[in-house]
PDB file of C-alpha atoms in Angstrom:
ATOM      1  CA  MET A   1       0.445  -0.359  -0.124  1.00  0.00           C
ATOM      2  CA  ALA A   2       1.159   3.211  -1.202  1.00  0.00           C
ATOM      3  CA  LEU A   3       1.464   5.750   2.010  1.00  0.00           C
ATOM      4  CA  VAL A   4       1.132   9.880   1.618  1.00  0.00           C
ATOM      5  CA  THR A   5       3.452  11.724  -0.203  1.00  0.00           C
ATOM      6  CA  LEU A   6       4.696  15.611   0.767  1.00  0.00           C
ATOM      7  CA  ASP A   7       2.488  17.070  -2.646  1.00  0.00           C
ATOM      8  CA  ASP A   8      -0.925  14.279  -1.037  1.00  0.00           C
ATOM      9  CA  LEU A   9      -0.054  16.383   2.391  1.00  0.00           C
ATOM     10  CA  ARG A  10       0.153  19.829   0.870  1.00  0.00           C
ATOM     11  CA  ASP A  11      -2.623  19.354  -1.900  1.00  0.00           C
ATOM     12  CA  ALA A  12      -4.797  18.481   1.010  1.00  0.00           C
ATOM     13  CA  GLN A  13      -3.841  21.180   2.616  1.00  0.00           C
ATOM     14  CA  LYS A  14      -5.416  23.610   0.121  1.00  0.00           C
ATOM     15  CA  ARG A  15      -8.683  21.804  -0.058  1.00  0.00           C
ATOM     16  CA  ILE A  16      -9.662  22.413   3.741  1.00  0.00           C
ATOM     17  CA  ALA A  17      -8.486  25.779   4.211  1.00  0.00           C
ATOM     18  CA  GLY A  18     -11.194  28.005   4.704  1.00  0.00           C
ATOM     19  CA  VAL A  19     -13.062  25.444   6.215  1.00  0.00           C
ATOM     20  CA  ALA A  20     -10.549  23.739   8.671  1.00  0.00           C
ATOM     21  CA  VAL A  21      -9.395  25.783  11.174  1.00  0.00           C
ATOM     22  CA  ARG A  22      -5.814  26.501  12.123  1.00  0.00           C
ATOM     23  CA  THR A  23      -5.534  25.481  15.077  1.00  0.00           C
ATOM     24  CA  PRO A  24      -2.602  27.210  17.200  1.00  0.00           C
ATOM     25  CA  LEU A  25      -0.148  25.381  19.326  1.00  0.00           C
ATOM     26  CA  LEU A  26      -0.557  26.708  22.189  1.00  0.00           C
ATOM     27  CA  PRO A  27       1.729  27.065  25.126  1.00  0.00           C
ATOM     28  CA  CYS A  28       0.663  25.611  28.925  1.00  0.00           C
ATOM     29  CA  PRO A  29       3.257  27.704  31.583  1.00  0.00           C
ATOM     30  CA  TRP A  30       1.115  25.740  34.336  1.00  0.00           C
ATOM     31  CA  ALA A  31       2.104  22.074  32.423  1.00  0.00           C
ATOM     32  CA  THR A  32       6.651  23.168  33.580  1.00  0.00           C
ATOM     33  CA  THR A  33       7.399  20.317  34.571  1.00  0.00           C
ATOM     34  CA  ASP A  34      11.445  19.215  34.798  1.00  0.00           C
ATOM     35  CA  GLY A  35      12.722  21.445  31.659  1.00  0.00           C
ATOM     36  CA  ARG A  36      10.027  20.081  29.378  1.00  0.00           C
ATOM     37  CA  THR A  37       7.736  22.398  27.713  1.00  0.00           C
ATOM     38  CA  LEU A  38       4.209  21.604  26.368  1.00  0.00           C
ATOM     39  CA  HIS A  39       2.589  22.946  23.635  1.00  0.00           C
ATOM     40  CA  LEU A  40      -1.363  21.924  22.847  1.00  0.00           C
ATOM     41  CA  LYS A  41      -2.806  21.746  19.667  1.00  0.00           C
ATOM     42  CA  PRO A  42      -6.422  22.237  20.182  1.00  0.00           C
ATOM     43  CA  GLU A  43      -8.323  20.718  17.119  1.00  0.00           C
ATOM     44  CA  ASN A  44     -11.586  20.630  19.663  1.00  0.00           C
ATOM     45  CA  LEU A  45     -11.880  24.031  18.412  1.00  0.00           C
ATOM     46  CA  GLN A  46     -12.807  22.984  14.807  1.00  0.00           C
ATOM     47  CA  PRO A  47     -16.672  23.718  13.375  1.00  0.00           C
ATOM     48  CA  THR A  48     -17.190  19.931  14.410  1.00  0.00           C
ATOM     49  CA  GLY A  49     -15.954  20.054  17.324  1.00  0.00           C
ATOM     50  CA  ALA A  50     -12.820  17.602  16.268  1.00  0.00           C
ATOM     51  CA  PHE A  51      -9.769  17.330  13.594  1.00  0.00           C
ATOM     52  CA  LYS A  52     -12.387  14.441  11.401  1.00  0.00           C
ATOM     53  CA  ILE A  53     -13.274  17.655   9.732  1.00  0.00           C
ATOM     54  CA  ARG A  54     -10.150  17.837   7.941  1.00  0.00           C
ATOM     55  CA  GLY A  55      -9.925  14.868   6.561  1.00  0.00           C
ATOM     56  CA  ALA A  56     -13.825  14.134   5.954  1.00  0.00           C
ATOM     57  CA  TYR A  57     -13.671  17.455   3.820  1.00  0.00           C
ATOM     58  CA  ASN A  58      -9.982  16.564   1.639  1.00  0.00           C
ATOM     59  CA  ARG A  59     -12.224  13.331   0.919  1.00  0.00           C
ATOM     60  CA  LEU A  60     -15.685  15.048  -0.467  1.00  0.00           C
ATOM     61  CA  SER A  61     -14.034  17.283  -1.955  1.00  0.00           C
ATOM     62  CA  VAL A  62     -12.639  15.067  -4.426  1.00  0.00           C
ATOM     63  CA  LEU A  63     -15.415  13.117  -5.437  1.00  0.00           C
ATOM     64  CA  THR A  64     -16.989  13.267  -9.117  1.00  0.00           C
ATOM     65  CA  GLY A  65     -20.477  14.485  -9.905  1.00  0.00           C
ATOM     66  CA  ALA A  66     -21.455  11.915 -10.848  1.00  0.00           C
ATOM     67  CA  GLU A  67     -19.662  10.512  -7.074  1.00  0.00           C
ATOM     68  CA  ARG A  68     -21.748  13.101  -4.791  1.00  0.00           C
ATOM     69  CA  ALA A  69     -25.354  12.196  -6.720  1.00  0.00           C
ATOM     70  CA  ARG A  70     -24.855   9.188  -5.452  1.00  0.00           C
ATOM     71  CA  GLY A  71     -24.922  10.849  -1.614  1.00  0.00           C
ATOM     72  CA  VAL A  72     -22.210   9.239   1.167  1.00  0.00           C
ATOM     73  CA  VAL A  73     -22.404   6.806   3.806  1.00  0.00           C
ATOM     74  CA  ALA A  74     -20.314   6.426   6.552  1.00  0.00           C
ATOM     75  CA  GLN A  75     -19.438   4.853  10.003  1.00  0.00           C
ATOM     76  CA  SER A  76     -18.261   6.046  13.757  1.00  0.00           C
ATOM     77  CA  SER A  77     -18.833   6.334  17.306  1.00  0.00           C
ATOM     78  CA  GLY A  78     -19.303  10.363  16.667  1.00  0.00           C
ATOM     79  CA  ASN A  79     -17.055  12.618  15.328  1.00  0.00           C
ATOM     80  CA  HIS A  80     -15.808  11.222  11.426  1.00  0.00           C
ATOM     81  CA  ALA A  81     -19.622  10.684  11.880  1.00  0.00           C
ATOM     82  CA  GLN A  82     -19.855  14.365  12.428  1.00  0.00           C
ATOM     83  CA  ALA A  83     -16.812  15.603   9.964  1.00  0.00           C
ATOM     84  CA  VAL A  84     -18.684  13.979   7.738  1.00  0.00           C
ATOM     85  CA  ALA A  85     -22.534  15.211   7.903  1.00  0.00           C
ATOM     86  CA  TYR A  86     -20.479  18.679   8.461  1.00  0.00           C
ATOM     87  CA  ALA A  87     -18.678  18.374   4.374  1.00  0.00           C
ATOM     88  CA  ALA A  88     -21.395  16.506   2.545  1.00  0.00           C
ATOM     89  CA  ARG A  89     -23.802  19.706   3.649  1.00  0.00           C
ATOM     90  CA  GLU A  90     -21.561  21.967   2.770  1.00  0.00           C
ATOM     91  CA  LEU A  91     -20.962  20.708  -0.836  1.00  0.00           C
ATOM     92  CA  GLY A  92     -24.122  19.981  -1.321  1.00  0.00           C
ATOM     93  CA  ILE A  93     -24.370  15.399  -1.426  1.00  0.00           C
ATOM     94  CA  ARG A  94     -26.539  13.705   1.027  1.00  0.00           C
ATOM     95  CA  ALA A  95     -25.135  11.317   4.004  1.00  0.00           C
ATOM     96  CA  VAL A  96     -26.467   8.714   5.968  1.00  0.00           C
ATOM     97  CA  ILE A  97     -24.516   7.842   8.817  1.00  0.00           C
ATOM     98  CA  VAL A  98     -24.169   4.674  10.765  1.00  0.00           C
ATOM     99  CA  MET A  99     -23.510   5.023  14.925  1.00  0.00           C
ATOM    100  CA  PRO A 100     -23.285   2.813  17.826  1.00  0.00           C
ATOM    101  CA  ASP A 101     -26.388   2.657  20.142  1.00  0.00           C
ATOM    102  CA  THR A 102     -23.673   3.802  22.810  1.00  0.00           C
ATOM    103  CA  SER A 103     -22.523   6.893  20.741  1.00  0.00           C
ATOM    104  CA  PRO A 104     -23.125   9.678  23.332  1.00  0.00           C
ATOM    105  CA  ALA A 105     -26.456  11.987  22.752  1.00  0.00           C
ATOM    106  CA  VAL A 106     -24.131  14.843  22.115  1.00  0.00           C
ATOM    107  CA  LYS A 107     -22.345  13.416  18.832  1.00  0.00           C
ATOM    108  CA  VAL A 108     -25.463  11.945  17.471  1.00  0.00           C
ATOM    109  CA  GLU A 109     -27.588  14.798  17.900  1.00  0.00           C
ATOM    110  CA  ASN A 110     -24.948  17.729  16.098  1.00  0.00           C
ATOM    111  CA  THR A 111     -24.611  14.808  13.871  1.00  0.00           C
ATOM    112  CA  ARG A 112     -28.339  15.194  12.533  1.00  0.00           C
ATOM    113  CA  SER A 113     -27.905  18.821  13.132  1.00  0.00           C
ATOM    114  CA  PHE A 114     -25.814  18.824  10.617  1.00  0.00           C
ATOM    115  CA  GLY A 115     -28.757  18.110   8.163  1.00  0.00           C
ATOM    116  CA  ALA A 116     -27.263  14.043   7.475  1.00  0.00           C
ATOM    117  CA  GLU A 117     -29.890  10.868   8.089  1.00  0.00           C
ATOM    118  CA  VAL A 118     -28.529   8.480  11.621  1.00  0.00           C
ATOM    119  CA  LEU A 119     -28.873   4.834  11.393  1.00  0.00           C
ATOM    120  CA  LEU A 120     -28.356   3.585  14.873  1.00  0.00           C
ATOM    121  CA  VAL A 121     -27.197   0.511  15.549  1.00  0.00           C
ATOM    122  CA  PRO A 122     -25.499  -2.195  17.764  1.00  0.00           C
ATOM    123  CA  MET A 123     -21.345  -1.482  18.138  1.00  0.00           C
ATOM    124  CA  GLU A 124     -20.553  -5.207  16.433  1.00  0.00           C
ATOM    125  CA  GLU A 125     -23.197  -3.782  13.527  1.00  0.00           C
ATOM    126  CA  ARG A 126     -21.156  -0.110  12.707  1.00  0.00           C
ATOM    127  CA  ASP A 127     -18.924  -1.598  10.065  1.00  0.00           C
ATOM    128  CA  THR A 128     -21.379  -3.897   8.125  1.00  0.00           C
ATOM    129  CA  THR A 129     -24.145  -1.878   8.073  1.00  0.00           C
ATOM    130  CA  PRO A 130     -22.529   1.043   5.662  1.00  0.00           C
ATOM    131  CA  ALA A 131     -21.248  -2.149   2.578  1.00  0.00           C
ATOM    132  CA  ARG A 132     -25.081  -3.031   2.728  1.00  0.00           C
ATOM    133  CA  LEU A 133     -25.968  -0.113   2.810  1.00  0.00           C
ATOM    134  CA  ALA A 134     -24.048   1.311  -0.217  1.00  0.00           C
ATOM    135  CA  ALA A 135     -24.890  -2.185  -1.619  1.00  0.00           C
ATOM    136  CA  GLU A 136     -28.442  -1.335  -1.624  1.00  0.00           C
ATOM    137  CA  HIS A 137     -28.798   2.544  -2.485  1.00  0.00           C
ATOM    138  CA  GLY A 138     -25.476   2.726  -4.461  1.00  0.00           C
ATOM    139  CA  TYR A 139     -23.852   5.080  -1.497  1.00  0.00           C
ATOM    140  CA  LEU A 140     -20.212   5.720  -1.441  1.00  0.00           C
ATOM    141  CA  TRP A 141     -18.298   4.695   1.527  1.00  0.00           C
ATOM    142  CA  VAL A 142     -16.552   6.998   3.100  1.00  0.00           C
ATOM    143  CA  PRO A 143     -14.140   5.343   6.009  1.00  0.00           C
ATOM    144  CA  PRO A 144     -13.378   7.325   9.133  1.00  0.00           C
ATOM    145  CA  TYR A 145      -9.884   5.880   8.629  1.00  0.00           C
ATOM    146  CA  ASP A 146      -8.663   3.437   6.238  1.00  0.00           C
ATOM    147  CA  ASP A 147      -8.768   5.500   3.177  1.00  0.00           C
ATOM    148  CA  PRO A 148      -5.684   8.269   1.825  1.00  0.00           C
ATOM    149  CA  TRP A 149      -7.954  10.843   1.576  1.00  0.00           C
ATOM    150  CA  ILE A 150      -9.090  10.468   4.705  1.00  0.00           C
ATOM    151  CA  ILE A 151      -5.191  10.381   6.393  1.00  0.00           C
ATOM    152  CA  ALA A 152      -4.032  13.488   4.479  1.00  0.00           C
ATOM    153  CA  GLY A 153      -6.426  15.231   5.432  1.00  0.00           C
ATOM    154  CA  GLN A 154      -5.605  14.743   8.547  1.00  0.00           C
ATOM    155  CA  GLY A 155      -1.975  14.549   7.816  1.00  0.00           C
ATOM    156  CA  THR A 156      -2.703  19.097   7.511  1.00  0.00           C
ATOM    157  CA  THR A 157      -2.568  18.868  11.693  1.00  0.00           C
ATOM    158  CA  GLY A 158       0.773  17.911  11.267  1.00  0.00           C
ATOM    159  CA  LEU A 159       1.946  20.267   8.659  1.00  0.00           C
ATOM    160  CA  GLU A 160       0.741  23.155  11.140  1.00  0.00           C
ATOM    161  CA  ILE A 161       2.487  21.937  13.814  1.00  0.00           C
ATOM    162  CA  ALA A 162       6.272  22.153  12.168  1.00  0.00           C
ATOM    163  CA  GLU A 163       4.890  25.605  10.335  1.00  0.00           C
ATOM    164  CA  ASP A 164       4.345  26.746  13.792  1.00  0.00           C
ATOM    165  CA  ALA A 165       6.591  24.877  15.901  1.00  0.00           C
ATOM    166  CA  THR A 166       9.814  26.854  12.881  1.00  0.00           C
ATOM    167  CA  ALA A 167       7.713  30.098  13.184  1.00  0.00           C
ATOM    168  CA  LEU A 168       8.148  29.944  17.511  1.00  0.00           C
ATOM    169  CA  ASP A 169      11.312  28.811  17.179  1.00  0.00           C
ATOM    170  CA  LEU A 170      10.342  25.844  19.462  1.00  0.00           C
ATOM    171  CA  ASP A 171      13.473  23.192  20.123  1.00  0.00           C
ATOM    172  CA  LEU A 172      10.126  20.072  19.686  1.00  0.00           C
ATOM    173  CA  ARG A 173      11.583  16.840  20.353  1.00  0.00           C
ATOM    174  CA  THR A 174       8.441  15.146  20.136  1.00  0.00           C
ATOM    175  CA  VAL A 175       4.697  14.377  19.303  1.00  0.00           C
ATOM    176  CA  LEU A 176       2.025  12.953  21.382  1.00  0.00           C
ATOM    177  CA  VAL A 177      -1.116  11.885  19.186  1.00  0.00           C
ATOM    178  CA  PRO A 178      -4.043  10.240  19.771  1.00  0.00           C
ATOM    179  CA  VAL A 179      -5.116   6.786  18.573  1.00  0.00           C
ATOM    180  CA  SER A 180      -8.056   4.989  18.159  1.00  0.00           C
ATOM    181  CA  GLY A 181      -7.958   4.038  13.580  1.00  0.00           C
ATOM    182  CA  GLY A 182      -4.863   5.542  13.085  1.00  0.00           C
ATOM    183  CA  GLY A 183      -5.931   7.816  10.556  1.00  0.00           C
ATOM    184  CA  LEU A 184      -4.746  10.795  12.746  1.00  0.00           C
ATOM    185  CA  ILE A 185      -1.478   9.622  14.035  1.00  0.00           C
ATOM    186  CA  SER A 186      -1.152   7.946  10.954  1.00  0.00           C
ATOM    187  CA  GLY A 187      -0.841  11.731   8.610  1.00  0.00           C
ATOM    188  CA  VAL A 188      -0.132  13.548  11.805  1.00  0.00           C
ATOM    189  CA  ALA A 189       3.847  11.012  11.281  1.00  0.00           C
ATOM    190  CA  ALA A 190       3.857  11.636   7.448  1.00  0.00           C
ATOM    191  CA  ALA A 191       4.040  15.134   7.641  1.00  0.00           C
ATOM    192  CA  LEU A 192       6.033  15.350  10.741  1.00  0.00           C
ATOM    193  CA  LYS A 193       9.065  12.598   8.985  1.00  0.00           C
ATOM    194  CA  LEU A 194       8.794  14.476   5.871  1.00  0.00           C
ATOM    195  CA  THR A 195       9.550  17.815   7.415  1.00  0.00           C
ATOM    196  CA  MET A 196      11.058  17.474  10.944  1.00  0.00           C
ATOM    197  CA  PRO A 197      12.896  14.443  10.768  1.00  0.00           C
ATOM    198  CA  GLY A 198      14.228  14.897  14.008  1.00  0.00           C
ATOM    199  CA  VAL A 199      10.875  14.718  15.712  1.00  0.00           C
ATOM    200  CA  ARG A 200       9.675  11.737  17.906  1.00  0.00           C
ATOM    201  CA  VAL A 201       5.951  10.854  16.865  1.00  0.00           C
ATOM    202  CA  ILE A 202       4.360   8.813  20.350  1.00  0.00           C
ATOM    203  CA  GLY A 203       0.969   7.585  19.587  1.00  0.00           C
ATOM    204  CA  VAL A 204      -1.441   7.672  23.301  1.00  0.00           C
ATOM    205  CA  GLU A 205      -4.598   5.078  23.187  1.00  0.00           C
ATOM    206  CA  PRO A 206      -6.644   3.900  26.220  1.00  0.00           C
ATOM    207  CA  GLU A 207      -5.388   1.028  27.710  1.00  0.00           C
ATOM    208  CA  LEU A 208      -8.332  -0.675  27.435  1.00  0.00           C
ATOM    209  CA  ALA A 209      -7.565  -0.015  24.406  1.00  0.00           C
ATOM    210  CA  GLY A 210      -3.503  -0.853  23.783  1.00  0.00           C
ATOM    211  CA  ASP A 211      -4.222  -2.474  20.302  1.00  0.00           C
ATOM    212  CA  ALA A 212      -2.121  -0.244  18.764  1.00  0.00           C
ATOM    213  CA  ALA A 213       0.360  -0.384  20.977  1.00  0.00           C
ATOM    214  CA  ALA A 214       0.540  -4.581  21.140  1.00  0.00           C
ATOM    215  CA  SER A 215       1.008  -4.449  17.293  1.00  0.00           C
ATOM    216  CA  LEU A 216       4.109  -2.080  17.259  1.00  0.00           C
ATOM    217  CA  ARG A 217       5.594  -4.245  20.363  1.00  0.00           C
ATOM    218  CA  SER A 218       4.587  -7.808  17.960  1.00  0.00           C
ATOM    219  CA  GLY A 219       5.147  -6.256  14.713  1.00  0.00           C
ATOM    220  CA  GLU A 220       2.060  -7.642  13.855  1.00  0.00           C
ATOM    221  CA  ARG A 221      -1.125  -5.826  13.232  1.00  0.00           C
ATOM    222  CA  GLN A 222      -4.494  -6.668  15.836  1.00  0.00           C
ATOM    223  CA  VAL A 223      -7.105  -7.139  16.255  1.00  0.00           C
ATOM    224  CA  TRP A 224      -9.573  -6.711  19.666  1.00  0.00           C
ATOM    225  CA  PRO A 225     -12.682  -7.948  20.707  1.00  0.00           C
ATOM    226  CA  PHE A 226     -15.554  -5.313  21.195  1.00  0.00           C
ATOM    227  CA  ALA A 227     -16.357  -5.952  24.464  1.00  0.00           C
ATOM    228  CA  ASP A 228     -12.315  -5.272  25.737  1.00  0.00           C
ATOM    229  CA  THR A 229     -12.358  -1.826  23.698  1.00  0.00           C
ATOM    230  CA  HIS A 230     -16.377  -0.627  25.090  1.00  0.00           C
ATOM    231  CA  ARG A 231     -14.887  -0.036  28.281  1.00  0.00           C
ATOM    232  CA  THR A 232     -12.779   3.193  28.213  1.00  0.00           C
ATOM    233  CA  ILE A 233     -14.531   5.833  28.845  1.00  0.00           C
ATOM    234  CA  ALA A 234     -12.600   7.515  25.846  1.00  0.00           C
ATOM    235  CA  ASP A 235     -15.337   6.590  23.568  1.00  0.00           C
ATOM    236  CA  GLY A 236     -13.583   8.133  20.431  1.00  0.00           C
ATOM    237  CA  LEU A 237     -11.372   5.527  20.669  1.00  0.00           C
ATOM    238  CA  ARG A 238     -12.912   1.895  21.582  1.00  0.00           C
ATOM    239  CA  THR A 239     -11.649   1.039  17.380  1.00  0.00           C
ATOM    240  CA  ASN A 240     -10.969  -2.621  17.725  1.00  0.00           C
ATOM    241  CA  ALA A 241      -7.770  -2.392  15.719  1.00  0.00           C
ATOM    242  CA  LEU A 242      -5.707   0.081  12.737  1.00  0.00           C
ATOM    243  CA  GLY A 243      -7.151   0.760   9.948  1.00  0.00           C
ATOM    244  CA  LEU A 244      -4.797  -1.375   7.112  1.00  0.00           C
ATOM    245  CA  LEU A 245      -3.243   1.521   5.557  1.00  0.00           C
ATOM    246  CA  PRO A 246      -3.179   2.919   8.457  1.00  0.00           C
ATOM    247  CA  TRP A 247      -0.862  -0.223  10.071  1.00  0.00           C
ATOM    248  CA  GLU A 248       1.215   1.358   6.878  1.00  0.00           C
ATOM    249  CA  HIS A 249       1.792   4.899   7.823  1.00  0.00           C
ATOM    250  CA  VAL A 250       2.120   3.681  11.595  1.00  0.00           C
ATOM    251  CA  ARG A 251       5.339   1.104  10.651  1.00  0.00           C
ATOM    252  CA  ALA A 252       7.226   3.654   8.816  1.00  0.00           C
ATOM    253  CA  TYR A 253       6.746   6.390  11.074  1.00  0.00           C
ATOM    254  CA  VAL A 254       5.691   6.053  14.344  1.00  0.00           C
ATOM    255  CA  ASP A 255       7.993   5.731  16.774  1.00  0.00           C
ATOM    256  CA  ASP A 256       6.621   4.202  19.830  1.00  0.00           C
ATOM    257  CA  ILE A 257       2.962   4.509  20.913  1.00  0.00           C
ATOM    258  CA  VAL A 258       2.067   4.308  25.175  1.00  0.00           C
ATOM    259  CA  THR A 259      -1.057   3.755  26.810  1.00  0.00           C
ATOM    260  CA  VAL A 260      -2.764   5.451  30.183  1.00  0.00           C
ATOM    261  CA  THR A 261      -5.167   4.721  32.308  1.00  0.00           C
ATOM    262  CA  GLU A 262      -8.612   5.435  32.925  1.00  0.00           C
ATOM    263  CA  ASP A 263      -8.151   7.320  35.923  1.00  0.00           C
ATOM    264  CA  GLU A 264      -5.465   8.724  33.839  1.00  0.00           C
ATOM    265  CA  ILE A 265      -8.249  10.145  31.132  1.00  0.00           C
ATOM    266  CA  ARG A 266     -10.544  11.365  33.576  1.00  0.00           C
ATOM    267  CA  ALA A 267      -7.883  13.556  35.321  1.00  0.00           C
ATOM    268  CA  ALA A 268      -6.277  15.236  32.538  1.00  0.00           C
ATOM    269  CA  VAL A 269      -9.854  16.285  30.833  1.00  0.00           C
ATOM    270  CA  ALA A 270     -10.638  17.961  34.570  1.00  0.00           C
ATOM    271  CA  VAL A 271      -6.577  19.433  34.718  1.00  0.00           C
ATOM    272  CA  LEU A 272      -7.021  20.415  30.722  1.00  0.00           C
ATOM    273  CA  ALA A 273     -10.637  22.157  31.473  1.00  0.00           C
ATOM    274  CA  ARG A 274      -9.384  23.816  34.826  1.00  0.00           C
ATOM    275  CA  ARG A 275      -5.626  24.794  34.073  1.00  0.00           C
ATOM    276  CA  GLY A 276      -6.103  25.590  30.028  1.00  0.00           C
ATOM    277  CA  ARG A 277      -9.685  26.592  29.778  1.00  0.00           C
ATOM    278  CA  ILE A 278      -9.787  23.850  27.244  1.00  0.00           C
ATOM    279  CA  VAL A 279     -12.647  21.802  26.281  1.00  0.00           C
ATOM    280  CA  ALA A 280     -11.813  18.645  25.561  1.00  0.00           C
ATOM    281  CA  GLU A 281     -13.604  15.083  25.274  1.00  0.00           C
ATOM    282  CA  PRO A 282     -11.196  12.186  27.145  1.00  0.00           C
ATOM    283  CA  SER A 283     -10.670  10.944  23.457  1.00  0.00           C
ATOM    284  CA  GLY A 284      -8.498  13.983  23.630  1.00  0.00           C
ATOM    285  CA  ALA A 285      -6.800  13.436  26.108  1.00  0.00           C
ATOM    286  CA  VAL A 286      -5.104  11.122  26.495  1.00  0.00           C
ATOM    287  CA  THR A 287      -1.974  12.889  25.142  1.00  0.00           C
ATOM    288  CA  THR A 288      -1.867  15.073  27.874  1.00  0.00           C
ATOM    289  CA  ALA A 289      -3.078  12.391  30.604  1.00  0.00           C
ATOM    290  CA  ALA A 290       0.787  11.050  28.844  1.00  0.00           C
ATOM    291  CA  TYR A 291       2.849  14.206  28.811  1.00  0.00           C
ATOM    292  CA  LEU A 292       1.125  14.639  32.617  1.00  0.00           C
ATOM    293  CA  TYR A 293       1.271  10.666  34.302  1.00  0.00           C
ATOM    294  CA  ARG A 294       3.760   8.347  31.752  1.00  0.00           C
ATOM    295  CA  ALA A 295       6.531  11.237  31.624  1.00  0.00           C
ATOM    296  CA  ASP A 296       8.739   8.262  32.132  1.00  0.00           C
ATOM    297  CA  LEU A 297       7.678   7.159  29.064  1.00  0.00           C
ATOM    298  CA  LEU A 298       8.355   9.746  26.974  1.00  0.00           C
ATOM    299  CA  PRO A 299      10.971  10.387  24.399  1.00  0.00           C
ATOM    300  CA  PRO A 300      13.898  13.319  26.460  1.00  0.00           C
ATOM    301  CA  GLY A 301      13.958  16.641  25.139  1.00  0.00           C
ATOM    302  CA  ARG A 302      12.520  20.119  26.016  1.00  0.00           C
ATOM    303  CA  SER A 303       9.486  20.624  23.981  1.00  0.00           C
ATOM    304  CA  VAL A 304       6.779  18.273  23.496  1.00  0.00           C
ATOM    305  CA  ALA A 305       3.269  19.384  21.374  1.00  0.00           C
ATOM    306  CA  ALA A 306       0.437  17.213  22.067  1.00  0.00           C
ATOM    307  CA  VAL A 307      -2.831  17.043  19.905  1.00  0.00           C
ATOM    308  CA  VAL A 308      -6.514  17.368  21.805  1.00  0.00           C
ATOM    309  CA  SER A 309      -8.020  15.941  19.045  1.00  0.00           C
ATOM    310  CA  GLY A 310     -11.551  16.731  20.370  1.00  0.00           C
ATOM    311  CA  GLY A 311     -13.969  17.954  22.645  1.00  0.00           C
ATOM    312  CA  ASN A 312     -17.290  16.663  21.760  1.00  0.00           C
ATOM    313  CA  VAL A 313     -18.223  15.707  26.077  1.00  0.00           C
ATOM    314  CA  GLU A 314     -21.174  14.806  27.486  1.00  0.00           C
ATOM    315  CA  PRO A 315     -22.419  18.116  29.086  1.00  0.00           C
ATOM    316  CA  SER A 316     -22.724  15.463  32.770  1.00  0.00           C
ATOM    317  CA  LEU A 317     -20.456  14.131  32.215  1.00  0.00           C
ATOM    318  CA  LEU A 318     -18.052  16.542  31.961  1.00  0.00           C
ATOM    319  CA  ALA A 319     -19.119  17.858  34.746  1.00  0.00           C
ATOM    320  CA  GLU A 320     -19.029  14.794  36.608  1.00  0.00           C
ATOM    321  CA  LEU A 321     -14.822  14.390  35.950  1.00  0.00           C
ATOM    322  CA  LEU A 322     -14.494  18.302  37.181  1.00  0.00           C
ATOM    323  CA  ALA A 323     -16.637  17.446  40.329  1.00  0.00           C
ATOM    324  CA  VAL A 324     -13.535  15.269  41.351  1.00  0.00           C
TER     325      VAL A 324
END
């Protein structure tokens, strides 16, 4: 499988300009520790509340007129769902989104608000239903991560990190990226390795959904039961395996993947809200959790950047985490 190129990434950056927000690198003086500094990449500020708009818009924007007329179908626990719905509305394309019936209500409501038809199914049917709908109705399937256009779109996050680190004269050594199906870390790692080869890219995922870490350790792509990955509070990271194309990118470009506990994720959400003034969903807080609580597993170096991948958290859950 061909890896995305620097040209692919830069073309995606041009397509999404004016649609996706160019989020800044935010300094976090409250997180300076042992001579190490943290900058956050707040993708929770995107129009749909997460980085997914980058890949979704990049993918839909290259569809032909005939493909757009067919409509699209996608599956997601929430953030890809909202991104595809938003991008489809912007481009005048019909969108049908398959979501697990355990998806946070806020993500379901937001997806519908962008004009998409939402079908709620049991988790085990989430990834098989789109193929059936595509066969029955002719929809074009927009996968959440196993697609070069999606990966290139998500990789624009990495291009921005590299550009801003250079502009700020940061001695950036480590970039932390959440891992689910692998679209985000694939694109970010490719972008950084192709523009800043000395930077180490570290993935972060929950211990309860640590399939990617296990895959990297063993050298073989592993598939975990949904019953296992579904235990984590980080609903956006419950995917049970890396995609096939993301796995090739991870093997080529990712230096390591570390895991964090549920307590560490919960604590990081609260820290980001109280100290960073950033609303992060648990999936988006895993990188901050790694910086705060797993520093011994990170490479040496003064400057660290962490991607906060999204902020679509249920208000009741956020209230619970802040109350502790």
